[in-house]
Amino acid sequence: MTNEKMTTRLMLTIILIAFYASHSILAATSVKENLIPLIGYRYYRLFFNLISVIGLIAVIWVFRQTEASLLLEPSPILYIIGGLLLLTGLVVGFFASRQYDLGEFSGTSYLTKENAEDQTLNTTGINGLVRHPLYLSLLLLMFAWFCFQSLSSILTLNLATLAYVLVGVYFEEKKLIMQFGDDYLRYRSEVKMLIPFLL
């Protein structure tokens, strides 16, 4: 491996760590409580999404500069697996998106709110099969991409995303337990994290 390839892969790894770390830090309750008085409750979600978009643009830019090696030769088996992962990821993502308020997700619905409202624990629909369907959809789509283009740079993205999801779920669930208490603990004991009946 040339020094240039190693440098670009290192840059990609660093920018991915920074992107995912900033996402988790800004979502942390203690950080939100300190920043909301400065930014305002109405604008925090928009601020969070703006930082995420800027970070994603940086990831895409570095990814495009990264020299990649072909890890697996294209084959019909890989394309079939990729197609199944892609289809499953799209279906899971579609049903997951129906469980969330897109205005709340984007931050636009907060513009008319002065303070946080009590939220209810949603365990219906696809949330009754897995606790984190959006993360599952993301992982399925990422690994489908690798099946279609088995490049080292895509594998780096996938492994970093998988690590982020596992770490992110851990901290997110700690926050959900604080928010919903025994209801969430019961839900967690009954419904798998990412893969129905397995994990």
Short mmCIF file of C-alpha atoms in Angstrom, two decimals:
data_model
loop_
_atom_site.label_atom_id
_atom_site.label_comp_id
_atom_site.label_asym_id
_atom_site.label_seq_id
_atom_site.Cartn_x
_atom_site.Cartn_y
_atom_site.Cartn_z
CA MET A 1 0.00 0.00 0.00
CA THR A 2 1.40 3.41 -0.96
CA ASN A 3 1.85 6.25 1.54
CA GLU A 4 -0.77 8.27 -0.35
CA LYS A 5 -3.37 5.51 0.03
CA MET A 6 -2.58 5.16 3.72
CA THR A 7 -2.87 8.92 4.22
CA THR A 8 -6.23 9.22 2.48
CA ARG A 9 -7.63 6.22 4.40
CA LEU A 10 -6.39 7.71 7.67
CA MET A 11 -8.06 11.02 6.77
CA LEU A 12 -11.30 9.18 6.03
CA THR A 13 -11.13 7.34 9.36
CA ILE A 14 -10.45 10.56 11.28
CA ILE A 15 -13.27 12.49 9.60
CA LEU A 16 -15.69 9.61 10.22
CA ILE A 17 -14.77 9.50 13.91
CA ALA A 18 -15.20 13.29 14.14
CA PHE A 19 -18.55 13.17 12.31
CA TYR A 20 -20.03 10.40 14.44
CA ALA A 21 -18.57 11.78 17.68
CA SER A 22 -20.05 15.24 17.05
CA HIS A 23 -23.42 13.63 16.31
CA SER A 24 -23.39 11.72 19.62
CA ILE A 25 -22.06 14.66 21.65
CA LEU A 26 -24.71 17.08 20.38
CA ALA A 27 -27.43 14.48 21.09
CA ALA A 28 -26.27 14.01 24.70
CA THR A 29 -28.71 15.37 27.28
CA SER A 30 -26.03 17.24 29.27
CA VAL A 31 -24.74 19.00 26.14
CA LYS A 32 -28.26 19.93 25.03
CA GLU A 33 -29.03 21.37 28.46
CA ASN A 34 -25.96 23.61 28.23
CA LEU A 35 -26.46 24.69 24.62
CA ILE A 36 -30.24 25.25 24.57
CA PRO A 37 -30.02 28.44 26.70
CA LEU A 38 -27.54 29.83 24.15
CA ILE A 39 -29.26 28.66 20.96
CA GLY A 40 -32.87 28.46 22.10
CA TYR A 41 -35.07 25.38 22.36
CA ARG A 42 -36.81 26.15 19.07
CA TYR A 43 -33.58 26.18 17.08
CA TYR A 44 -31.56 23.39 18.68
CA ARG A 45 -32.77 20.62 16.35
CA LEU A 46 -32.13 22.82 13.31
CA PHE A 47 -28.65 23.59 14.65
CA PHE A 48 -28.04 19.87 15.23
CA ASN A 49 -29.13 19.04 11.68
CA LEU A 50 -27.02 21.86 10.21
CA ILE A 51 -23.89 20.53 11.94
CA SER A 52 -24.78 17.03 10.73
CA VAL A 53 -25.15 18.19 7.12
CA ILE A 54 -21.83 20.08 7.23
CA GLY A 55 -20.16 16.98 8.69
CA LEU A 56 -21.71 14.75 6.05
CA ILE A 57 -20.45 17.04 3.28
CA ALA A 58 -16.95 16.80 4.79
CA VAL A 59 -17.21 12.99 4.91
CA ILE A 60 -18.33 12.83 1.27
CA TRP A 61 -15.52 15.17 0.17
CA VAL A 62 -12.82 13.13 1.97
CA PHE A 63 -14.37 9.87 0.74
CA ARG A 64 -14.11 11.09 -2.86
CA GLN A 65 -10.40 11.84 -2.34
CA THR A 66 -9.69 8.44 -0.82
CA GLU A 67 -7.81 5.93 -2.94
CA ALA A 68 -9.51 2.56 -2.70
CA SER A 69 -8.59 -1.03 -3.45
CA LEU A 70 -10.97 -3.64 -4.80
CA LEU A 71 -11.46 -6.23 -2.04
CA LEU A 72 -13.85 -8.66 -3.73
CA GLU A 73 -14.27 -9.41 -7.40
CA PRO A 74 -17.78 -8.67 -8.72
CA SER A 75 -19.96 -11.76 -8.90
CA PRO A 76 -23.64 -12.69 -9.37
CA ILE A 77 -23.77 -13.95 -5.76
CA LEU A 78 -22.60 -10.59 -4.43
CA TYR A 79 -25.11 -8.76 -6.62
CA ILE A 80 -27.95 -10.99 -5.41
CA ILE A 81 -26.97 -10.47 -1.77
CA GLY A 82 -26.62 -6.73 -2.39
CA GLY A 83 -30.02 -6.60 -4.05
CA LEU A 84 -31.68 -8.39 -1.14
CA LEU A 85 -29.98 -6.12 1.38
CA LEU A 86 -30.95 -3.04 -0.63
CA LEU A 87 -34.60 -4.08 -0.94
CA THR A 88 -34.84 -5.00 2.74
CA GLY A 89 -33.15 -1.75 3.77
CA LEU A 90 -35.56 0.33 1.69
CA VAL A 91 -38.60 -1.49 3.07
CA VAL A 92 -37.38 -1.16 6.67
CA GLY A 93 -36.55 2.51 6.09
CA PHE A 94 -39.98 3.20 4.59
CA PHE A 95 -41.86 1.67 7.51
CA ALA A 96 -39.49 3.23 10.04
CA SER A 97 -40.01 6.72 8.59
CA ARG A 98 -43.77 6.31 9.01
CA GLN A 99 -43.25 5.93 12.76
CA TYR A 100 -41.67 9.36 13.16
CA ASP A 101 -42.84 12.93 12.83
CA LEU A 102 -40.74 14.30 9.94
CA GLY A 103 -41.31 17.86 11.16
CA GLU A 104 -39.83 16.91 14.52
CA PHE A 105 -37.02 14.97 12.86
CA SER A 106 -36.04 17.93 10.66
CA GLY A 107 -36.52 20.46 13.44
CA THR A 108 -39.15 22.59 11.69
CA SER A 109 -41.96 21.66 14.08
CA TYR A 110 -39.92 23.02 17.01
CA LEU A 111 -40.11 26.54 15.59
CA THR A 112 -43.59 26.93 17.08
CA LYS A 113 -42.75 25.35 20.46
CA GLU A 114 -41.45 27.20 23.49
CA ASN A 115 -40.54 24.15 25.59
CA ALA A 116 -40.14 20.40 25.33
CA GLU A 117 -43.33 18.36 25.30
CA ASP A 118 -43.79 15.01 26.96
CA GLN A 119 -43.14 12.22 24.49
CA THR A 120 -44.68 8.78 24.42
CA LEU A 121 -42.79 5.55 23.89
CA ASN A 122 -43.64 4.22 20.42
CA THR A 123 -43.62 0.42 20.35
CA THR A 124 -46.05 -0.14 17.48
CA GLY A 125 -45.47 -1.07 13.83
CA ILE A 126 -41.89 -1.90 12.93
CA ASN A 127 -40.82 -0.68 16.39
CA GLY A 128 -42.49 -3.84 17.65
CA LEU A 129 -39.96 -5.91 15.66
CA VAL A 130 -36.75 -4.00 16.38
CA ARG A 131 -36.00 -1.12 18.72
CA HIS A 132 -33.88 0.83 16.21
CA PRO A 133 -35.31 0.33 12.71
CA LEU A 134 -33.67 3.45 11.24
CA TYR A 135 -30.23 2.19 12.25
CA LEU A 136 -31.08 -1.22 10.80
CA SER A 137 -32.11 0.37 7.51
CA LEU A 138 -28.88 2.40 7.38
CA LEU A 139 -26.71 -0.68 7.97
CA LEU A 140 -28.57 -2.75 5.37
CA LEU A 141 -28.14 -0.02 2.75
CA MET A 142 -24.47 0.50 3.58
CA PHE A 143 -23.62 -3.19 3.27
CA ALA A 144 -25.70 -3.48 0.09
CA TRP A 145 -23.47 -0.74 -1.35
CA PHE A 146 -20.38 -2.77 -0.42
CA CYS A 147 -21.81 -5.82 -2.24
CA PHE A 148 -22.19 -3.75 -5.40
CA GLN A 149 -18.83 -1.98 -5.05
CA SER A 150 -16.48 -3.97 -2.83
CA LEU A 151 -13.97 -1.18 -2.24
CA SER A 152 -11.77 -0.69 0.81
CA SER A 153 -13.06 2.87 1.29
CA ILE A 154 -16.66 1.65 1.42
CA LEU A 155 -15.70 -1.06 3.90
CA THR A 156 -14.10 1.64 6.08
CA LEU A 157 -17.34 3.62 5.95
CA ASN A 158 -19.36 0.53 6.81
CA LEU A 159 -17.22 -0.54 9.75
CA ALA A 160 -17.17 2.99 11.17
CA THR A 161 -20.95 3.20 10.77
CA LEU A 162 -21.45 -0.18 12.45
CA ALA A 163 -19.22 0.88 15.37
CA TYR A 164 -21.11 4.18 15.67
CA VAL A 165 -24.49 2.42 15.65
CA LEU A 166 -23.47 0.02 18.42
CA VAL A 167 -21.97 2.78 20.57
CA GLY A 168 -24.79 5.20 19.70
CA VAL A 169 -27.48 2.67 20.64
CA TYR A 170 -25.82 2.12 24.02
CA PHE A 171 -25.91 5.82 24.92
CA GLU A 172 -29.29 6.43 23.30
CA GLU A 173 -30.85 3.64 25.33
CA LYS A 174 -29.39 5.01 28.57
CA LYS A 175 -31.17 8.26 27.76
CA LEU A 176 -34.41 6.43 26.90
CA ILE A 177 -34.30 4.50 30.17
CA MET A 178 -33.98 7.81 32.04
CA GLN A 179 -36.89 9.20 30.04
CA PHE A 180 -39.31 6.26 30.10
CA GLY A 181 -38.05 4.17 33.02
CA ASP A 182 -39.58 0.72 33.51
CA ASP A 183 -41.63 1.01 30.31
CA TYR A 184 -38.46 1.14 28.24
CA LEU A 185 -36.77 -1.61 30.25
CA ARG A 186 -39.77 -3.85 29.59
CA TYR A 187 -39.74 -2.92 25.90
CA ARG A 188 -36.01 -3.65 25.69
CA SER A 189 -36.48 -7.08 27.24
CA GLU A 190 -39.22 -7.98 24.75
CA VAL A 191 -37.92 -6.52 21.46
CA LYS A 192 -34.50 -7.07 19.87
CA MET A 193 -32.17 -4.16 19.14
CA LEU A 194 -31.50 -4.51 15.41
CA ILE A 195 -32.27 -8.00 14.09
CA PRO A 196 -35.66 -9.59 14.92
CA PHE A 197 -35.35 -12.70 17.13
CA LEU A 198 -31.51 -12.50 17.12
CA LEU A 199 -29.84 -9.26 18.20
#
